[in-house]
Short mmCIF file of C-alpha atoms and ligand atoms in Angstrom, two decimals:
data_model
loop_
_atom_site.label_atom_id
_atom_site.label_comp_id
_atom_site.label_asym_id
_atom_site.label_seq_id
_atom_site.Cartn_x
_atom_site.Cartn_y
_atom_site.Cartn_z
CA MET A 1 27.10 4.88 15.33
CA ARG A 2 25.93 4.30 18.81
CA LYS A 3 25.72 0.94 19.90
CA MET A 4 23.44 -0.32 22.91
CA ASP A 5 24.02 -1.88 25.83
CA LYS A 6 23.57 -5.28 25.20
CA GLY A 7 23.82 -6.28 28.92
CA SER A 8 20.09 -5.51 29.68
CA LEU A 9 18.28 -8.68 28.22
CA LEU A 10 15.10 -6.89 27.53
CA HIS A 11 16.24 -3.40 26.37
CA GLY A 12 16.74 -3.13 22.15
CA VAL A 13 14.24 -3.56 19.66
CA TRP A 14 10.63 -5.05 20.46
CA VAL A 15 7.92 -6.64 18.53
CA PHE A 16 4.28 -7.00 19.40
CA GLY A 17 3.30 -10.54 18.39
CA ASP A 18 0.15 -11.19 16.87
CA TYR A 19 -0.42 -14.88 16.42
CA ARG A 20 -4.42 -14.83 15.86
CA ASP A 21 -4.24 -16.45 12.47
CA TYR A 22 -0.53 -17.46 12.83
CA PHE A 23 -0.33 -19.53 9.59
CA GLN A 24 -1.96 -16.88 7.02
CA ASN A 25 -1.19 -13.58 8.78
CA ARG A 26 2.81 -13.38 9.08
CA VAL A 27 3.12 -9.60 9.95
CA THR A 28 4.83 -10.36 13.01
CA LEU A 29 7.36 -12.51 11.62
CA GLN A 30 7.91 -10.07 9.12
CA LEU A 31 8.58 -7.38 11.86
CA ILE A 32 10.86 -9.99 13.80
CA ALA A 33 13.14 -10.19 10.44
CA LYS A 34 13.41 -6.58 10.09
CA GLY A 35 13.65 -6.35 13.69
CA ARG A 36 16.42 -8.54 13.51
CA GLU A 37 18.36 -6.38 10.78
CA LEU A 38 17.72 -3.03 12.90
CA ALA A 39 19.15 -4.91 16.04
CA GLU A 40 22.16 -5.99 14.41
CA THR A 41 22.88 -2.45 13.08
CA LEU A 42 22.33 -1.34 17.04
CA GLY A 43 24.30 -4.26 18.54
CA THR A 44 21.12 -5.12 20.54
CA ARG A 45 18.66 -7.72 20.90
CA VAL A 46 15.16 -8.49 19.14
CA THR A 47 12.33 -9.32 21.82
CA ALA A 48 8.89 -10.61 20.74
CA LEU A 49 5.79 -9.65 23.09
CA LEU A 50 3.22 -12.65 23.41
CA LEU A 51 -0.07 -11.83 25.43
CA GLY A 52 -2.72 -14.34 25.72
CA GLU A 53 -4.36 -17.54 27.40
CA ALA A 54 -1.85 -20.75 27.10
CA VAL A 55 0.20 -19.10 24.10
CA HIS A 56 3.81 -20.34 24.71
CA GLN A 57 3.78 -22.75 21.90
CA TYR A 58 4.18 -19.32 19.74
CA ALA A 59 7.17 -18.64 21.56
CA MET A 60 9.34 -21.27 19.92
CA GLU A 61 8.21 -20.20 16.40
CA TYR A 62 9.05 -16.53 16.99
CA ILE A 63 12.52 -18.06 18.20
CA ALA A 64 12.92 -19.77 15.07
CA HIS A 65 12.23 -17.02 13.00
CA GLY A 66 14.67 -14.71 14.46
CA ALA A 67 13.47 -13.33 18.13
CA ASP A 68 16.26 -13.29 20.66
CA VAL A 69 13.88 -13.08 23.63
CA VAL A 70 10.43 -13.93 23.78
CA MET A 71 8.17 -11.99 26.60
CA VAL A 72 5.03 -13.80 27.43
CA ALA A 73 2.23 -12.58 29.79
CA GLU A 74 -0.35 -15.44 30.22
CA HIS A 75 -3.78 -14.53 31.76
CA PRO A 76 -7.50 -15.47 31.54
CA ASP A 77 -8.22 -11.72 30.78
CA LEU A 78 -5.94 -11.79 28.14
CA ARG A 79 -7.59 -14.33 26.10
CA HIS A 80 -9.29 -12.10 23.82
CA TYR A 81 -7.18 -8.95 22.00
CA GLN A 82 -8.71 -6.20 23.82
CA VAL A 83 -7.23 -3.06 23.48
CA GLU A 84 -7.41 -1.88 27.16
CA SER A 85 -5.82 -4.83 28.73
CA TYR A 86 -2.98 -5.33 26.18
CA THR A 87 -2.04 -1.63 26.46
CA ASP A 88 -1.77 -1.95 30.45
CA VAL A 89 0.48 -5.10 30.00
CA VAL A 90 2.81 -3.81 27.44
CA ALA A 91 2.84 -0.21 28.76
CA GLN A 92 4.09 -1.79 32.21
CA TRP A 93 6.68 -3.70 30.59
CA ALA A 94 7.83 -0.76 28.30
CA GLU A 95 8.45 1.52 31.60
CA ALA A 96 10.22 -1.24 33.64
CA PHE A 97 12.33 -2.25 30.68
CA LYS A 98 12.85 0.67 28.40
CA PRO A 99 12.98 -0.81 24.74
CA ASP A 100 14.28 1.54 22.52
CA ILE A 101 12.24 0.49 19.45
CA LEU A 102 8.42 -0.91 19.43
CA LEU A 103 7.15 -2.25 16.35
CA GLY A 104 3.75 -3.72 15.66
CA GLY A 105 1.66 -4.61 12.25
CA ALA A 106 -0.63 -1.78 10.74
CA THR A 107 -3.37 -4.20 11.31
CA SER A 108 -7.15 -3.56 12.66
CA PHE A 109 -6.08 -4.35 15.96
CA GLY A 110 -2.64 -2.54 15.71
CA ARG A 111 -4.24 0.53 14.40
CA GLU A 112 -6.49 0.59 17.59
CA PHE A 113 -3.40 -0.46 19.80
CA PHE A 114 -0.55 1.39 19.14
CA PRO A 115 -1.89 4.93 18.97
CA ARG A 116 -3.21 4.07 22.88
CA LEU A 117 0.08 2.53 23.81
CA ALA A 118 1.72 5.54 22.39
CA LYS A 119 -0.28 8.07 24.24
CA ARG A 120 0.25 6.12 27.70
CA LEU A 121 3.82 6.01 26.90
CA GLN A 122 4.11 9.68 25.81
CA THR A 123 6.11 9.03 22.83
CA GLY A 124 5.59 9.27 19.07
CA LEU A 125 3.99 6.88 16.67
CA SER A 126 4.44 6.38 12.58
CA ALA A 127 1.53 4.78 11.41
CA ASP A 128 1.37 2.42 8.08
CA CYS A 129 5.24 2.81 7.46
CA VAL A 130 6.52 1.68 4.48
CA ASN A 131 10.10 1.23 5.41
CA LEU A 132 12.54 1.24 8.57
CA THR A 133 16.02 1.83 8.67
CA MET A 134 18.74 2.91 10.94
CA ASP A 135 20.35 6.52 10.53
CA PRO A 136 23.92 5.63 10.58
CA ASP A 137 24.99 8.92 12.06
CA THR A 138 22.39 9.46 14.92
CA GLY A 139 21.65 5.67 15.51
CA LEU A 140 17.99 6.82 15.23
CA LEU A 141 15.31 4.88 13.74
CA LEU A 142 13.90 6.50 10.17
CA GLN A 143 10.34 5.86 9.76
CA THR A 144 9.29 6.16 6.10
CA THR A 145 5.55 7.08 6.29
CA PRO A 146 3.00 8.38 3.77
CA ALA A 147 2.22 12.01 4.71
CA PHE A 148 -0.13 14.85 3.33
CA GLY A 149 -2.98 12.32 2.01
CA GLY A 150 -0.07 9.99 0.84
CA ASN A 151 1.04 12.12 -1.88
CA LEU A 152 5.10 12.39 -0.31
CA LEU A 153 7.05 10.17 1.92
CA ALA A 154 8.19 11.66 4.85
CA GLU A 155 11.03 10.23 6.92
CA VAL A 156 10.22 10.57 10.37
CA VAL A 157 12.66 10.38 13.71
CA THR A 158 11.35 10.48 17.35
CA SER A 159 14.25 12.15 18.54
CA GLN A 160 13.65 12.35 22.36
CA ARG A 161 11.19 10.09 23.74
CA ARG A 162 11.50 6.28 23.70
CA PRO A 163 10.48 3.74 22.65
CA GLN A 164 10.58 4.77 18.83
CA MET A 165 7.12 3.39 17.84
CA ALA A 166 5.97 2.21 14.31
CA THR A 167 3.35 0.10 12.78
CA VAL A 168 4.01 -1.59 9.37
CA HIS A 169 1.69 -3.37 6.96
CA PRO A 170 1.50 -6.82 6.50
CA GLY A 171 3.47 -8.09 3.54
CA ARG A 172 6.12 -5.22 3.38
CA PHE A 173 9.22 -7.13 4.93
CA LYS A 174 10.25 -10.74 4.36
CA GLU A 175 9.93 -13.31 7.09
CA LEU A 176 13.27 -15.35 7.88
CA PRO A 177 12.94 -18.97 7.04
CA HIS A 178 12.18 -21.32 10.05
CA ASN A 179 15.74 -22.21 11.71
CA PHE A 180 15.05 -25.13 14.02
CA ASN A 181 18.49 -24.75 15.51
CA ALA A 182 17.63 -21.33 16.73
CA VAL A 183 18.26 -20.53 20.59
CA GLY A 184 16.53 -18.06 22.52
CA ARG A 185 14.75 -17.02 25.90
CA VAL A 186 11.60 -17.19 27.05
CA VAL A 187 11.02 -14.80 30.12
CA TYR A 188 7.53 -14.02 31.88
CA PRO A 189 8.20 -10.97 33.69
CA GLY A 190 5.24 -10.12 36.32
CA ILE A 191 2.12 -8.36 35.12
CA GLU A 192 -0.64 -6.48 36.79
CA ILE A 193 -4.03 -6.78 35.26
CA GLU A 194 -6.70 -4.49 36.09
CA VAL A 195 -10.03 -5.89 35.28
CA ASN A 196 -11.70 -3.49 32.93
CA THR A 197 -15.40 -2.75 34.16
CA GLN A 198 -16.39 -0.75 31.01
CA VAL A 199 -15.83 -3.08 28.23
CA ARG A 200 -15.89 -7.19 28.58
CA VAL A 201 -15.21 -9.10 25.44
CA VAL A 202 -17.47 -12.50 25.79
CA ARG A 203 -16.70 -14.25 22.38
CA SER A 204 -14.79 -13.41 19.43
CA ARG A 205 -15.56 -15.02 16.10
CA ARG A 206 -13.57 -15.05 12.71
CA ARG A 207 -15.72 -13.27 10.07
CA GLN A 208 -15.78 -14.99 6.83
CA ALA A 209 -14.40 -12.79 4.53
CA GLY A 210 -12.77 -13.03 0.85
CA GLY A 211 -9.19 -11.83 0.26
CA GLY A 212 -8.04 -15.28 0.19
CA ASN A 213 -3.96 -15.46 0.19
CA LEU A 214 -3.58 -12.14 -1.45
CA GLU A 215 -0.57 -11.48 -0.09
CA ASP A 216 1.40 -14.69 -0.73
CA ALA A 217 -0.10 -15.06 -4.38
CA GLN A 218 1.83 -15.03 -7.26
CA ILE A 219 -0.61 -13.87 -9.63
CA VAL A 220 -2.82 -10.70 -8.80
CA ILE A 221 -5.42 -9.04 -10.84
CA ALA A 222 -6.17 -5.65 -9.37
CA GLY A 223 -9.54 -3.52 -10.37
CA GLY A 224 -10.04 0.11 -9.94
CA ARG A 225 -12.88 2.41 -10.52
CA GLY A 226 -12.29 2.50 -14.09
CA LEU A 227 -14.02 -0.83 -14.76
CA GLY A 228 -17.35 0.88 -14.02
CA SER A 229 -19.72 -1.24 -12.48
CA ARG A 230 -19.77 -4.16 -9.96
CA GLU A 231 -20.87 -6.55 -13.00
CA GLU A 232 -17.74 -5.63 -14.73
CA PHE A 233 -15.34 -6.09 -11.81
CA THR A 234 -17.12 -9.59 -11.03
CA PHE A 235 -15.08 -10.84 -14.25
CA LEU A 236 -11.87 -10.33 -12.60
CA PHE A 237 -12.80 -13.14 -10.25
CA GLU A 238 -13.26 -15.51 -13.24
CA LEU A 239 -9.76 -14.13 -14.67
CA ALA A 240 -8.12 -14.90 -11.23
CA GLU A 241 -9.59 -18.29 -11.34
CA LEU A 242 -8.33 -19.32 -14.67
CA LEU A 243 -4.88 -17.80 -13.83
CA LYS A 244 -4.94 -19.53 -10.52
CA GLY A 245 -4.42 -15.60 -8.87
CA GLU A 246 -6.15 -13.56 -6.61
CA VAL A 247 -8.05 -10.65 -7.10
CA GLY A 248 -7.13 -6.71 -5.15
CA ALA A 249 -8.86 -3.57 -5.62
CA THR A 250 -8.48 0.04 -5.07
CA ARG A 251 -10.18 2.07 -2.32
CA PRO A 252 -12.86 3.39 -4.86
CA VAL A 253 -13.93 -0.08 -5.62
CA VAL A 254 -14.11 -0.92 -1.78
CA LEU A 255 -16.09 1.99 -0.91
CA ALA A 256 -18.59 1.27 -3.80
CA GLY A 257 -18.71 -2.21 -2.35
CA TRP A 258 -17.73 -3.99 -5.47
CA ALA A 259 -15.06 -6.09 -3.29
CA ASP A 260 -14.70 -6.83 0.09
CA GLU A 261 -12.14 -4.52 2.28
CA GLU A 262 -9.91 -7.75 2.39
CA ARG A 263 -9.13 -7.11 -1.12
CA LEU A 264 -7.89 -3.53 -0.44
CA LEU A 265 -4.38 -2.79 -1.72
CA GLY A 266 -2.48 0.27 -0.73
CA GLN A 267 -1.39 2.12 2.02
CA THR A 268 -4.41 1.18 4.35
CA GLY A 269 -4.65 -2.13 2.85
CA LYS A 270 -2.59 -5.15 1.94
CA THR A 271 0.84 -5.20 0.26
CA VAL A 272 1.40 -7.62 -2.59
CA LYS A 273 4.55 -9.02 -4.09
CA PRO A 274 3.41 -11.45 -6.98
CA LYS A 275 5.59 -12.68 -9.96
CA VAL A 276 2.78 -11.04 -12.45
CA LEU A 277 0.33 -7.81 -11.44
CA ILE A 278 -2.68 -7.05 -13.77
CA SER A 279 -3.80 -3.59 -12.87
CA ILE A 280 -7.15 -2.52 -14.78
CA GLY A 281 -8.80 0.80 -14.87
CA THR A 282 -6.69 2.12 -11.83
CA SER A 283 -5.14 5.54 -12.17
CA GLY A 284 -1.80 4.63 -10.34
CA ALA A 285 -2.31 7.15 -7.15
CA LEU A 286 0.70 6.89 -4.73
CA GLN A 287 -1.62 5.10 -1.93
CA TYR A 288 -2.33 2.54 -4.21
CA THR A 289 1.19 1.86 -5.99
CA THR A 290 2.84 1.70 -2.57
CA ALA A 291 1.38 -1.78 -2.16
CA ILE A 292 2.78 -3.34 -5.65
CA HIS A 293 6.28 -1.88 -5.59
CA GLY A 294 7.17 -5.54 -5.09
CA ALA A 295 5.50 -7.12 -7.91
CA GLU A 296 7.81 -8.72 -10.34
CA THR A 297 5.95 -7.84 -13.82
CA ILE A 298 3.16 -4.97 -13.95
CA ILE A 299 0.71 -5.11 -16.71
CA ALA A 300 -1.21 -2.01 -16.56
CA VAL A 301 -4.73 -1.37 -18.87
CA ASN A 302 -6.08 2.29 -18.93
CA ARG A 303 -7.85 4.22 -21.67
CA ASP A 304 -5.93 7.36 -20.75
CA PRO A 305 -2.43 7.25 -22.25
CA GLN A 306 -1.06 9.57 -19.59
CA ALA A 307 -2.41 7.58 -16.46
CA PRO A 308 0.42 7.75 -13.76
CA ILE A 309 0.27 3.68 -13.50
CA PHE A 310 2.08 3.36 -17.32
CA LYS A 311 4.97 5.27 -15.31
CA MET A 312 5.55 2.14 -12.99
CA ALA A 313 4.30 -0.60 -15.37
CA ASP A 314 6.61 -2.77 -17.35
CA LEU A 315 3.78 -3.30 -19.95
CA GLY A 316 1.06 -0.91 -20.67
CA LEU A 317 -2.12 -1.34 -22.70
CA VAL A 318 -4.02 1.97 -23.79
CA GLY A 319 -7.58 0.92 -23.98
CA GLU A 320 -11.09 0.00 -22.33
CA GLY A 321 -10.56 -1.90 -19.68
CA SER A 322 -13.50 -4.20 -20.34
CA ALA A 323 -12.29 -4.73 -23.86
CA VAL A 324 -9.17 -5.95 -22.73
CA LEU A 325 -10.48 -7.99 -19.73
CA ASN A 326 -13.10 -10.00 -22.50
CA LEU A 327 -10.14 -10.60 -24.76
CA LEU A 328 -8.04 -12.03 -21.74
CA LEU A 329 -11.17 -14.38 -20.75
CA GLU A 330 -12.27 -15.58 -24.14
CA THR A 331 -8.68 -16.74 -25.10
CA LEU A 332 -8.31 -18.66 -21.70
CA ARG A 333 -11.50 -19.88 -21.87
CA LYS A 334 -10.87 -21.48 -25.07
CA ARG A 335 -7.34 -22.71 -23.74
CA GLY A 336 -8.94 -24.36 -20.98
CA LYS A 337 -11.49 -25.96 -23.69
CA ARG A 338 -8.35 -27.17 -25.89
CA GLY A 339 -6.85 -28.39 -22.64
CA ARG A 340 -9.53 -30.42 -21.83
CA GLY A 341 -10.64 -31.98 -25.28
C1 LIG B 1 -5.10 8.90 3.52
C2 LIG B 1 -5.31 8.24 2.12
C3 LIG B 1 -5.13 6.99 1.97
C4 LIG B 1 -5.37 6.25 1.07
N1 LIG B 1 -5.37 4.77 0.87
C5 LIG B 1 -5.55 4.18 -0.07
C6 LIG B 1 -5.58 2.81 -0.30
O1 LIG B 1 -5.08 2.14 0.49
N2 LIG B 1 -5.49 1.85 -1.78
C7 LIG B 1 -6.10 2.72 -2.72
O2 LIG B 1 -6.29 2.10 -3.91
N3 LIG B 1 -6.56 4.00 -2.54
C8 LIG B 1 -6.29 4.72 -1.40
N4 LIG B 1 -6.45 6.11 -1.34
C9 LIG B 1 -7.10 6.87 -2.42
C10 LIG B 1 -6.48 6.94 -3.46
O3 LIG B 1 -5.50 8.28 -3.36
C11 LIG B 1 -6.82 6.83 -4.94
O4 LIG B 1 -8.02 7.56 -5.15
C12 LIG B 1 -7.24 5.58 -5.48
O5 LIG B 1 -6.31 4.79 -5.32
C13 LIG B 1 -7.86 5.89 -7.02
O6 LIG B 1 -8.49 4.57 -7.31
P1 LIG B 1 -8.66 3.95 -8.56
O7 LIG B 1 -7.08 4.18 -9.51
O8 LIG B 1 -9.47 2.83 -8.53
O9 LIG B 1 -9.71 5.27 -9.27
P2 LIG B 1 -9.26 6.56 -9.91
O10 LIG B 1 -8.24 7.49 -9.65
O11 LIG B 1 -10.55 7.16 -10.44
O12 LIG B 1 -8.87 5.63 -11.65
C14 LIG B 1 -9.61 5.21 -12.14
C15 LIG B 1 -9.02 5.17 -13.57
O13 LIG B 1 -9.57 4.30 -14.42
C16 LIG B 1 -9.20 4.78 -15.98
N5 LIG B 1 -10.56 4.42 -16.75
C17 LIG B 1 -11.73 4.95 -16.50
N6 LIG B 1 -12.69 4.29 -17.53
C18 LIG B 1 -11.90 3.19 -17.87
C19 LIG B 1 -11.84 2.44 -18.70
N7 LIG B 1 -13.30 2.16 -19.58
N8 LIG B 1 -11.09 1.28 -19.33
C20 LIG B 1 -10.00 1.73 -18.79
N9 LIG B 1 -9.50 2.60 -18.07
C21 LIG B 1 -10.39 3.50 -17.49
C22 LIG B 1 -9.02 6.33 -15.89
O14 LIG B 1 -8.36 6.76 -16.84
C23 LIG B 1 -8.39 6.35 -14.43
O15 LIG B 1 -6.87 6.59 -14.80
C24 LIG B 1 -6.15 6.91 -0.18
C25 LIG B 1 -6.17 8.21 -0.04
C26 LIG B 1 -6.08 8.95 1.17
C27 LIG B 1 -6.17 10.38 0.68
#
């Protein structure tokens, strides 16, 4: 495989840093870990990009989690995540230093920012990738992404243009453990910031929403359209509480308003890796199952014995979702009372 020129400090694999919810949202650290793996195959470095106002404290965190270099832009106009100014800065850097690969989280900001950046840099972008590997023959990044409405997984390469760009869902890769002895460089390349006269972000506040620690939950109870109603879906929250787990949902459930968008599992939602996942009234569409492959044990409940979800389940129960849910709840409630008595 072609090895990269290690001489250029800022060449190689770049990861866009999103630190806004550092302790909960670990997608940057997950991508740094994946970037490390890709960079080692190419014989190059991983650079994390950090934009904002007074953000240098995160640079050490990125280095401790595997970045060789952190490139920082600090400026009052970068205080809020704003797509125009962020695109300007990262495009300037990419044009100056020519990274080979540029990765970012498929978060709401990533979905807005990465297509714009790809257009500016006149390169390709694979959105919502489920895996990234290096092709050993060509040295190109293989970007595995759902295609044709999610019914196929396509392997995409950006053969000519650079950087090779991809976004990946939070939870898809594992972050490296914090290494207190890690050594890296923090650089502050010059930037020019054009003040955007069309959009000015005055203030930004985090919306209070559900979803909790779905990505880190050891037990996930996922509900689908087969539960039939919001009332029935609400019982999943009781079950999750009794089992100390979190509730996830399929897209139709979110569209029906039975659950917040933050609970959406799948290609366009979160990815989970629990020890146990109980999936009730879900058919098992690829766009949903792509998010639950990492579960150690999958228990599926569906009244249709032919439902595709049974193909990936470790334990399948053919029956009415509400009946199984009631049975589980009754058993756990009784156990709870006995425990207290
Ligand atoms: C580009 C694109 C992206 C998408 N992204 C996502 C995504 O991120 N996440 C996602 O979830 N979906 C996504 N979808 C939608 C996805 O294709 C499926 O339509 C969706 O996952 C189906 O959700 P479901 O299993 O809840 O509903 P359904 O497919 O309607 O399945 C309901 C299941 O419940 C069973 N059932 C019915 N009644 C009962 C009962 N009383 N008891 C037990 N079982 C019962 C039925 O047999 C059926 O198998 C996406 C689609 C597209 C095109």
